[in-house]
PDB file of C-alpha atoms and ligand atoms in Angstrom:
ATOM      1  CA  MET O  58      12.437 -11.768   0.071  1.00  0.00           C
ATOM      2  CA  LYS O  59      12.230  -8.341  -2.195  1.00  0.00           C
ATOM      3  CA  LEU O  60       8.546  -8.335  -2.474  1.00  0.00           C
ATOM      4  CA  ILE O  61       5.647  -6.667  -3.713  1.00  0.00           C
ATOM      5  CA  PHE O  62       2.287  -6.460  -2.384  1.00  0.00           C
ATOM      6  CA  LEU O  63      -0.346  -5.471  -5.222  1.00  0.00           C
ATOM      7  CA  GLY O  64      -4.159  -5.336  -5.230  1.00  0.00           C
ATOM      8  CA  PRO O  65      -6.835  -2.148  -5.694  1.00  0.00           C
ATOM      9  CA  PRO O  66      -7.406   1.150  -2.536  1.00  0.00           C
ATOM     10  CA  GLY O  67      -8.311  -0.919   0.583  1.00  0.00           C
ATOM     11  CA  ALA O  68      -7.168  -4.307  -0.150  1.00  0.00           C
ATOM     12  CA  GLY O  69      -5.083  -4.615   3.010  1.00  0.00           C
ATOM     13  CA  LYS O  70      -1.629  -4.053   1.821  1.00  0.00           C
ATOM     14  CA  GLY O  71      -0.527  -1.890   3.998  1.00  0.00           C
ATOM     15  CA  THR O  72      -2.639  -3.529   7.513  1.00  0.00           C
ATOM     16  CA  ILE O  73      -0.214  -6.715   6.028  1.00  0.00           C
ATOM     17  CA  ALA O  74       2.998  -5.707   4.991  1.00  0.00           C
ATOM     18  CA  SER O  75       2.954  -3.980   8.520  1.00  0.00           C
ATOM     19  CA  LYS O  76       2.667  -7.463  10.165  1.00  0.00           C
ATOM     20  CA  ILE O  77       4.526  -9.476   8.307  1.00  0.00           C
ATOM     21  CA  CYS O  78       7.634  -7.275   8.412  1.00  0.00           C
ATOM     22  CA  GLU O  79       7.642  -7.372  11.773  1.00  0.00           C
ATOM     23  CA  ASN O  80       7.635 -11.054  11.387  1.00  0.00           C
ATOM     24  CA  LEU O  81      10.060 -10.906   8.908  1.00  0.00           C
ATOM     25  CA  GLY O  82      12.307  -8.339   9.911  1.00  0.00           C
ATOM     26  CA  ILE O  83      12.351  -5.827   7.331  1.00  0.00           C
ATOM     27  CA  PRO O  84      11.683  -3.154   6.019  1.00  0.00           C
ATOM     28  CA  HIS O  85       7.564  -2.108   5.032  1.00  0.00           C
ATOM     29  CA  ILE O  86       8.022   0.441   2.127  1.00  0.00           C
ATOM     30  CA  SER O  87       5.344   1.875   1.039  1.00  0.00           C
ATOM     31  CA  THR O  88       4.444   5.235  -1.335  1.00  0.00           C
ATOM     32  CA  GLY O  89       1.398   6.149  -0.129  1.00  0.00           C
ATOM     33  CA  ASP O  90       3.175   6.616   2.991  1.00  0.00           C
ATOM     34  CA  LEU O  91       6.119   8.400   1.752  1.00  0.00           C
ATOM     35  CA  PHE O  92       4.237  10.094   0.712  1.00  0.00           C
ATOM     36  CA  ARG O  93       2.099  11.904   3.131  1.00  0.00           C
ATOM     37  CA  LYS O  94       5.113  12.033   5.140  1.00  0.00           C
ATOM     38  CA  ALA O  95       6.330  14.363   2.566  1.00  0.00           C
ATOM     39  CA  ILE O  96       2.976  16.550   2.746  1.00  0.00           C
ATOM     40  CA  LYS O  97       2.812  16.022   5.983  1.00  0.00           C
ATOM     41  CA  ASN O  98       6.043  18.057   6.300  1.00  0.00           C
ATOM     42  CA  GLN O  99       5.193  20.671   3.662  1.00  0.00           C
ATOM     43  CA  THR O 100       8.596  19.261   1.672  1.00  0.00           C
ATOM     44  CA  GLU O 101       9.000  20.584  -2.381  1.00  0.00           C
ATOM     45  CA  LEU O 102       8.011  16.734  -3.041  1.00  0.00           C
ATOM     46  CA  GLY O 103       4.904  17.078  -0.704  1.00  0.00           C
ATOM     47  CA  LYS O 104       3.559  20.499  -1.725  1.00  0.00           C
ATOM     48  CA  LYS O 105       3.332  19.147  -5.257  1.00  0.00           C
ATOM     49  CA  VAL O 106       1.906  15.804  -4.736  1.00  0.00           C
ATOM     50  CA  GLN O 107      -0.750  17.445  -2.058  1.00  0.00           C
ATOM     51  CA  GLN O 108      -3.901  17.484  -4.129  1.00  0.00           C
ATOM     52  CA  ILE O 109      -3.096  14.723  -6.752  1.00  0.00           C
ATOM     53  CA  ILE O 110      -3.441  12.592  -4.271  1.00  0.00           C
ATOM     54  CA  GLU O 111      -6.392  13.418  -2.341  1.00  0.00           C
ATOM     55  CA  SER O 112      -8.561  12.874  -5.239  1.00  0.00           C
ATOM     56  CA  GLY O 113      -6.711   9.534  -6.620  1.00  0.00           C
ATOM     57  CA  ASP O 114      -5.268   9.994  -8.799  1.00  0.00           C
ATOM     58  CA  LEU O 115      -1.782   8.768  -9.676  1.00  0.00           C
ATOM     59  CA  VAL O 116       1.630  10.977  -8.813  1.00  0.00           C
ATOM     60  CA  PRO O 117       3.704  10.280 -11.772  1.00  0.00           C
ATOM     61  CA  ASP O 118       5.929   7.688 -11.998  1.00  0.00           C
ATOM     62  CA  ALA O 119       9.442   9.704 -12.707  1.00  0.00           C
ATOM     63  CA  LEU O 120       8.190  11.742  -9.670  1.00  0.00           C
ATOM     64  CA  THR O 121       7.300   7.746  -7.868  1.00  0.00           C
ATOM     65  CA  VAL O 122      10.337   5.565  -9.615  1.00  0.00           C
ATOM     66  CA  ALA O 123      12.671   8.334  -8.279  1.00  0.00           C
ATOM     67  CA  LEU O 124      11.426   7.560  -4.402  1.00  0.00           C
ATOM     68  CA  VAL O 125      11.547   4.539  -4.367  1.00  0.00           C
ATOM     69  CA  LYS O 126      14.810   4.481  -5.900  1.00  0.00           C
ATOM     70  CA  GLU O 127      16.490   6.697  -3.446  1.00  0.00           C
ATOM     71  CA  ARG O 128      14.290   4.089  -0.824  1.00  0.00           C
ATOM     72  CA  LEU O 129      15.628   1.286  -2.173  1.00  0.00           C
ATOM     73  CA  ASN O 130      19.421   2.448  -1.479  1.00  0.00           C
ATOM     74  CA  ASN O 131      19.074   2.461   2.503  1.00  0.00           C
ATOM     75  CA  PRO O 132      21.401  -0.802   3.987  1.00  0.00           C
ATOM     76  CA  ASP O 133      18.029  -1.850   5.865  1.00  0.00           C
ATOM     77  CA  VAL O 134      16.209  -2.939   2.459  1.00  0.00           C
ATOM     78  CA  GLU O 135      19.767  -5.457   2.558  1.00  0.00           C
ATOM     79  CA  LYS O 136      17.463  -8.525   4.238  1.00  0.00           C
ATOM     80  CA  GLY O 137      15.136  -7.663   1.111  1.00  0.00           C
ATOM     81  CA  TYR O 138      11.369  -5.506   1.299  1.00  0.00           C
ATOM     82  CA  ILE O 139       7.567  -5.432   1.017  1.00  0.00           C
ATOM     83  CA  LEU O 140       6.867  -3.134  -1.345  1.00  0.00           C
ATOM     84  CA  ASP O 141       3.312  -1.473  -1.021  1.00  0.00           C
ATOM     85  CA  GLY O 142       1.844   0.926  -3.368  1.00  0.00           C
ATOM     86  CA  PHE O 143       4.624   0.184  -5.922  1.00  0.00           C
ATOM     87  CA  PRO O 144       4.500  -0.444  -8.507  1.00  0.00           C
ATOM     88  CA  ARG O 145       1.427   1.097  -9.848  1.00  0.00           C
ATOM     89  CA  THR O 146       2.113   1.797 -13.395  1.00  0.00           C
ATOM     90  CA  ILE O 147       3.657  -1.105 -16.333  1.00  0.00           C
ATOM     91  CA  GLY O 148       6.416   1.805 -15.712  1.00  0.00           C
ATOM     92  CA  GLN O 149       6.539   1.929 -12.774  1.00  0.00           C
ATOM     93  CA  ALA O 150       6.844  -2.112 -14.006  1.00  0.00           C
ATOM     94  CA  ASP O 151       9.451  -2.278 -16.125  1.00  0.00           C
ATOM     95  CA  SER O 152      12.272   0.938 -14.324  1.00  0.00           C
ATOM     96  CA  LEU O 153      12.186  -1.199 -10.744  1.00  0.00           C
ATOM     97  CA  SER O 154      13.029  -4.440 -13.373  1.00  0.00           C
ATOM     98  CA  GLU O 155      15.769  -1.865 -13.891  1.00  0.00           C
ATOM     99  CA  PHE O 156      16.852  -0.994 -10.269  1.00  0.00           C
ATOM    100  CA  SER O 157      15.697  -4.359  -8.322  1.00  0.00           C
ATOM    101  CA  SER O 158      14.943  -7.974  -8.861  1.00  0.00           C
ATOM    102  CA  ILE O 159      11.253  -8.986  -6.925  1.00  0.00           C
ATOM    103  CA  ASP O 160      11.283 -12.573  -5.368  1.00  0.00           C
ATOM    104  CA  ALA O 161       7.330 -12.828  -5.189  1.00  0.00           C
ATOM    105  CA  VAL O 162       4.162 -10.606  -5.979  1.00  0.00           C
ATOM    106  CA  ILE O 163       1.671 -11.375  -3.632  1.00  0.00           C
ATOM    107  CA  ASN O 164      -2.400  -9.921  -5.134  1.00  0.00           C
ATOM    108  CA  PHE O 165      -4.098  -9.684  -2.043  1.00  0.00           C
ATOM    109  CA  THR O 166      -8.095  -9.929  -4.064  1.00  0.00           C
ATOM    110  CA  ILE O 167     -11.071  -8.197  -2.407  1.00  0.00           C
ATOM    111  CA  THR O 168     -14.567  -6.932  -4.234  1.00  0.00           C
ATOM    112  CA  ASP O 169     -15.202  -3.259  -4.622  1.00  0.00           C
ATOM    113  CA  ASP O 170     -18.041  -3.656  -2.478  1.00  0.00           C
ATOM    114  CA  GLN O 171     -15.419  -4.466   0.575  1.00  0.00           C
ATOM    115  CA  VAL O 172     -12.844  -1.995  -0.931  1.00  0.00           C
ATOM    116  CA  ILE O 173     -15.660   0.767   0.041  1.00  0.00           C
ATOM    117  CA  LYS O 174     -17.006  -0.604   2.999  1.00  0.00           C
ATOM    118  CA  ARG O 175     -12.883  -0.547   4.376  1.00  0.00           C
ATOM    119  CA  LEU O 176     -12.256   2.860   2.935  1.00  0.00           C
ATOM    120  CA  ALA O 177     -15.090   4.458   4.360  1.00  0.00           C
ATOM    121  CA  GLY O 178     -14.696   3.093   7.686  1.00  0.00           C
ATOM    122  CA  ARG O 179     -10.836   3.495   7.769  1.00  0.00           C
ATOM    123  CA  ARG O 180      -9.156   6.226  10.616  1.00  0.00           C
ATOM    124  CA  LEU O 181      -5.181   6.409  10.136  1.00  0.00           C
ATOM    125  CA  CYS O 182      -3.105   7.441  13.439  1.00  0.00           C
ATOM    126  CA  LYS O 183      -2.165  11.180  12.266  1.00  0.00           C
ATOM    127  CA  ASN O 184       1.458  10.633  14.360  1.00  0.00           C
ATOM    128  CA  CYS O 185       3.035   7.621  13.482  1.00  0.00           C
ATOM    129  CA  GLY O 186       0.663   5.951  10.107  1.00  0.00           C
ATOM    130  CA  ALA O 187      -0.657   3.718  12.325  1.00  0.00           C
ATOM    131  CA  GLY O 188      -4.550   2.731  10.380  1.00  0.00           C
ATOM    132  CA  TYR O 189      -7.638   1.270  12.253  1.00  0.00           C
ATOM    133  CA  HIS O 190     -10.996   0.304  10.931  1.00  0.00           C
ATOM    134  CA  VAL O 191     -14.549   1.292  13.473  1.00  0.00           C
ATOM    135  CA  ASP O 192     -15.601  -1.959  12.479  1.00  0.00           C
ATOM    136  CA  THR O 193     -13.186  -4.419  11.835  1.00  0.00           C
ATOM    137  CA  VAL O 194      -9.392  -3.081  13.357  1.00  0.00           C
ATOM    138  CA  LYS O 195     -10.911  -0.595  16.555  1.00  0.00           C
ATOM    139  CA  PRO O 196      -7.923   0.756  18.743  1.00  0.00           C
ATOM    140  CA  LYS O 197      -8.246   0.293  22.218  1.00  0.00           C
ATOM    141  CA  GLU O 198      -9.232   3.752  22.939  1.00  0.00           C
ATOM    142  CA  GLU O 199     -11.749   5.688  20.197  1.00  0.00           C
ATOM    143  CA  GLY O 200      -9.915   7.936  18.070  1.00  0.00           C
ATOM    144  CA  ILE O 201      -6.238   7.169  19.804  1.00  0.00           C
ATOM    145  CA  CYS O 202      -3.352   5.478  18.469  1.00  0.00           C
ATOM    146  CA  ASP O 203      -2.526   2.179  20.339  1.00  0.00           C
ATOM    147  CA  LYS O 204       0.533   2.832  19.549  1.00  0.00           C
ATOM    148  CA  CYS O 205       1.349   6.705  19.749  1.00  0.00           C
ATOM    149  CA  GLY O 206      -1.224   7.584  21.894  1.00  0.00           C
ATOM    150  CA  GLY O 207      -1.491  10.782  19.023  1.00  0.00           C
ATOM    151  CA  GLU O 208      -5.437  10.986  16.971  1.00  0.00           C
ATOM    152  CA  LEU O 209      -7.244   9.339  14.660  1.00  0.00           C
ATOM    153  CA  ILE O 210      -8.262  11.405  12.098  1.00  0.00           C
ATOM    154  CA  ILE O 211      -9.840   9.968   8.403  1.00  0.00           C
ATOM    155  CA  ARG O 212      -7.517  10.413   5.313  1.00  0.00           C
ATOM    156  CA  PRO O 213      -9.130  12.757   2.640  1.00  0.00           C
ATOM    157  CA  ASP O 214      -8.525  10.535   0.076  1.00  0.00           C
ATOM    158  CA  ASP O 215     -11.058   8.290   1.275  1.00  0.00           C
ATOM    159  CA  ALA O 216     -14.090  11.033   0.663  1.00  0.00           C
ATOM    160  CA  PRO O 217     -16.744   9.190  -1.148  1.00  0.00           C
ATOM    161  CA  GLU O 218     -14.918  10.936  -5.003  1.00  0.00           C
ATOM    162  CA  ALA O 219     -11.851  10.385  -4.528  1.00  0.00           C
ATOM    163  CA  ILE O 220     -12.485   6.178  -3.647  1.00  0.00           C
ATOM    164  CA  LYS O 221     -14.370   6.270  -6.619  1.00  0.00           C
ATOM    165  CA  ASN O 222     -11.425   8.142  -9.148  1.00  0.00           C
ATOM    166  CA  ARG O 223      -9.263   5.570  -6.703  1.00  0.00           C
ATOM    167  CA  LEU O 224     -10.851   2.416  -8.120  1.00  0.00           C
ATOM    168  CA  ALA O 225     -11.650   3.494 -11.329  1.00  0.00           C
ATOM    169  CA  VAL O 226      -7.364   5.030 -11.989  1.00  0.00           C
ATOM    170  CA  TYR O 227      -6.717   0.809 -10.114  1.00  0.00           C
ATOM    171  CA  TYR O 228      -8.761  -0.353 -12.718  1.00  0.00           C
ATOM    172  CA  GLU O 229      -7.422   1.621 -15.796  1.00  0.00           C
ATOM    173  CA  SER O 230      -3.295   1.945 -14.470  1.00  0.00           C
ATOM    174  CA  THR O 231      -3.151  -0.861 -12.339  1.00  0.00           C
ATOM    175  CA  GLU O 232      -4.750  -3.816 -12.494  1.00  0.00           C
ATOM    176  CA  PRO O 233      -3.043  -4.671 -16.002  1.00  0.00           C
ATOM    177  CA  LEU O 234       0.075  -5.878 -13.594  1.00  0.00           C
ATOM    178  CA  ILE O 235      -1.501  -8.693 -13.009  1.00  0.00           C
ATOM    179  CA  ASP O 236      -1.003 -10.276 -16.161  1.00  0.00           C
ATOM    180  CA  TYR O 237       2.121  -8.683 -16.551  1.00  0.00           C
ATOM    181  CA  TYR O 238       3.926 -10.351 -12.813  1.00  0.00           C
ATOM    182  CA  ARG O 239       1.951 -13.470 -13.777  1.00  0.00           C
ATOM    183  CA  GLN O 240       3.324 -13.992 -17.357  1.00  0.00           C
ATOM    184  CA  LYS O 241       7.191 -13.686 -15.399  1.00  0.00           C
ATOM    185  CA  GLY O 242       5.605 -16.769 -13.368  1.00  0.00           C
ATOM    186  CA  ILE O 243       6.277 -14.157  -9.665  1.00  0.00           C
ATOM    187  CA  LEU O 244       2.354 -13.918  -9.509  1.00  0.00           C
ATOM    188  CA  ASN O 245       0.342 -15.677  -5.847  1.00  0.00           C
ATOM    189  CA  ASP O 246      -3.352 -14.713  -5.215  1.00  0.00           C
ATOM    190  CA  VAL O 247      -4.076 -14.360  -1.977  1.00  0.00           C
ATOM    191  CA  ASP O 248      -7.721 -13.970  -1.279  1.00  0.00           C
ATOM    192  CA  GLY O 249      -8.372 -10.205   1.417  1.00  0.00           C
ATOM    193  CA  SER O 250     -11.301 -10.577   2.601  1.00  0.00           C
ATOM    194  CA  PRO O 251     -11.336 -12.230   5.313  1.00  0.00           C
ATOM    195  CA  GLU O 252     -10.618 -11.406   8.943  1.00  0.00           C
ATOM    196  CA  VAL O 253      -6.255  -9.386   9.434  1.00  0.00           C
ATOM    197  CA  ALA O 254      -5.380 -12.466  11.432  1.00  0.00           C
ATOM    198  CA  ALA O 255      -6.444 -15.582   8.348  1.00  0.00           C
ATOM    199  CA  VAL O 256      -5.082 -13.052   5.734  1.00  0.00           C
ATOM    200  CA  VAL O 257      -1.768 -12.182   7.590  1.00  0.00           C
ATOM    201  CA  LYS O 258      -1.705 -16.598   7.808  1.00  0.00           C
ATOM    202  CA  ASP O 259      -2.931 -17.233   4.229  1.00  0.00           C
ATOM    203  CA  THR O 260      -0.284 -14.314   3.045  1.00  0.00           C
ATOM    204  CA  GLU O 261       2.751 -16.411   5.454  1.00  0.00           C
ATOM    205  CA  THR O 262       2.177 -20.032   4.130  1.00  0.00           C
ATOM    206  CA  THR O 263       2.271 -17.999   0.746  1.00  0.00           C
ATOM    207  CA  ILE O 264       4.936 -16.516   1.511  1.00  0.00           C
ATOM    208  CA  SER O 265       7.393 -19.380   2.748  1.00  0.00           C
ATOM    209  CA  ALA O 266       6.190 -21.724   0.148  1.00  0.00           C
ATOM    210  CA  ILE O 267       7.816 -19.063  -2.357  1.00  0.00           C
TER     211      ILE O 267
HETATM  212  P1  AP5 K 166      -1.412   4.437  -0.738  1.00  0.00           P
HETATM  213  O1  AP5 K 166      -1.404   4.963   0.365  1.00  0.00           O
HETATM  214  O2  AP5 K 166      -0.541   3.008  -1.577  1.00  0.00           O
HETATM  215  O3  AP5 K 166      -3.328   3.847  -1.713  1.00  0.00           O
HETATM  216  P2  AP5 K 166      -3.768   2.404  -1.387  1.00  0.00           P
HETATM  217  O4  AP5 K 166      -2.995   1.738  -2.875  1.00  0.00           O
HETATM  218  O5  AP5 K 166      -4.999   3.007  -1.956  1.00  0.00           O
HETATM  219  O6  AP5 K 166      -4.060   2.004  -0.848  1.00  0.00           O
HETATM  220  P3  AP5 K 166      -4.439   1.616   1.034  1.00  0.00           P
HETATM  221  O7  AP5 K 166      -4.035   2.504   1.546  1.00  0.00           O
HETATM  222  O8  AP5 K 166      -5.840   2.344   0.762  1.00  0.00           O
HETATM  223  O9  AP5 K 166      -4.956   0.566   1.284  1.00  0.00           O
HETATM  224  P4  AP5 K 166      -4.577  -1.122   2.041  1.00  0.00           P
HETATM  225  O10 AP5 K 166      -3.980  -1.860   0.508  1.00  0.00           O
HETATM  226  O11 AP5 K 166      -3.446   0.050   1.998  1.00  0.00           O
HETATM  227  O12 AP5 K 166      -5.680  -1.309   2.743  1.00  0.00           O
HETATM  228  P5  AP5 K 166      -5.002  -0.876   4.399  1.00  0.00           P
HETATM  229  O13 AP5 K 166      -4.021  -1.555   5.149  1.00  0.00           O
HETATM  230  O14 AP5 K 166      -5.478   0.777   5.040  1.00  0.00           O
HETATM  231  O15 AP5 K 166      -1.160   5.268  -1.696  1.00  0.00           O
HETATM  232  C1  AP5 K 166      -2.200   6.794  -1.729  1.00  0.00           C
HETATM  233  C2  AP5 K 166      -2.048   7.575  -2.836  1.00  0.00           C
HETATM  234  O16 AP5 K 166      -0.554   8.101  -2.848  1.00  0.00           O
HETATM  235  C3  AP5 K 166      -2.506   6.493  -3.998  1.00  0.00           C
HETATM  236  O17 AP5 K 166      -3.642   7.518  -4.508  1.00  0.00           O
HETATM  237  C4  AP5 K 166      -1.446   7.999  -5.406  1.00  0.00           C
HETATM  238  O18 AP5 K 166      -2.558   9.208  -5.477  1.00  0.00           O
HETATM  239  C5  AP5 K 166      -0.039   8.400  -4.491  1.00  0.00           C
HETATM  240  N1  AP5 K 166       0.469   6.604  -5.063  1.00  0.00           N
HETATM  241  C6  AP5 K 166       1.595   6.060  -4.162  1.00  0.00           C
HETATM  242  N2  AP5 K 166       2.114   4.689  -4.402  1.00  0.00           N
HETATM  243  C7  AP5 K 166       1.758   5.495  -5.585  1.00  0.00           C
HETATM  244  C8  AP5 K 166       2.509   4.753  -6.911  1.00  0.00           C
HETATM  245  N3  AP5 K 166       3.308   3.972  -7.133  1.00  0.00           N
HETATM  246  N4  AP5 K 166       2.145   5.665  -7.860  1.00  0.00           N
HETATM  247  C9  AP5 K 166       1.942   6.511  -8.320  1.00  0.00           C
HETATM  248  N5  AP5 K 166       0.851   6.557  -6.965  1.00  0.00           N
HETATM  249  C10 AP5 K 166       1.090   6.359  -6.216  1.00  0.00           C
HETATM  250  O19 AP5 K 166      -6.882  -1.533   4.825  1.00  0.00           O
HETATM  251  C11 AP5 K 166      -7.714  -0.003   5.047  1.00  0.00           C
HETATM  252  C12 AP5 K 166      -9.092  -0.693   5.646  1.00  0.00           C
HETATM  253  O20 AP5 K 166      -9.208  -1.777   6.188  1.00  0.00           O
HETATM  254  C13 AP5 K 166      -8.148  -0.103   6.941  1.00  0.00           C
HETATM  255  O21 AP5 K 166      -9.226   0.743   8.654  1.00  0.00           O
HETATM  256  C14 AP5 K 166      -8.212  -1.845   7.741  1.00  0.00           C
HETATM  257  O22 AP5 K 166      -8.099  -1.681   8.983  1.00  0.00           O
HETATM  258  C15 AP5 K 166      -9.053  -2.069   7.234  1.00  0.00           C
HETATM  259  N6  AP5 K 166      -8.461  -3.705   6.906  1.00  0.00           N
HETATM  260  C16 AP5 K 166      -7.157  -4.253   6.519  1.00  0.00           C
HETATM  261  N7  AP5 K 166      -7.764  -5.451   5.899  1.00  0.00           N
HETATM  262  C17 AP5 K 166      -8.953  -6.220   6.440  1.00  0.00           C
HETATM  263  C18 AP5 K 166      -9.189  -6.726   6.587  1.00  0.00           C
HETATM  264  N8  AP5 K 166      -8.068  -8.209   6.950  1.00  0.00           N
HETATM  265  N9  AP5 K 166     -10.959  -7.400   7.561  1.00  0.00           N
HETATM  266  C19 AP5 K 166     -10.452  -6.234   7.598  1.00  0.00           C
HETATM  267  N10 AP5 K 166     -10.471  -4.457   7.668  1.00  0.00           N
HETATM  268  C20 AP5 K 166      -9.071  -5.005   7.267  1.00  0.00           C
END
């Protein structure tokens, strides 16, 4: 099953994708995670995109499409995958359709107020990238990742100004993808606002009906 997870920043795409991918045994491909890894390793790509990402703007389509195209050449995608955070523009969606055929798009809905609460309280493992929240998705030990024992940090683009910009960028460039995929007949809405377990269950029910 080849799936796209769509939705505003903080809708829970990464949290839900990591659980569904574990259950389905398919890779979770997050462009945000790939870019953050490149920044951490200070690769050529990482140096190019660091400032763009920290401000909440989008990385240019050409760079992003090339990254995803290369990732989809990996043999682990044979049984399918979840694309989390890609595509994010109509141009990226058009490019994707030239090298992959998507079975379904899950669009997570959530209010702007919830986005702000979720991003302001998000914590990320510096080592493995696992996501937490200070109120809703707490680690067993404060500040420490349950999975690898790494230190939990705040993402630079979760600063208030960057969150504001990311929401504006979402409405301008990414929200139009809802109609784009609805017109193709493959869009499925899932309410992203309940607790994690309920959203996972609704998403699994939606996927099993596809
Ligand atoms: P990316 O990492 O993709 O950021 P995003 O889309 O803004 O998404 P987030 O990771 O912020 O949120 P999410 O929906 O995954 O929510 P999460 O599960 O973490 O991209 C970062 C940057 O990279 C972009 O701004 C851009 O610069 C660049 N980039 C990436 N892809 C690109 C592309 N295709 N083109 C161009 N540039 C690109 O959850 C958020 C918080 O809420 C967490 O704390 C979590 O624990 C908590 N939470 C989650 N679900 C629930 C729930 N149901 N109830 C309560 N709390 C919850």
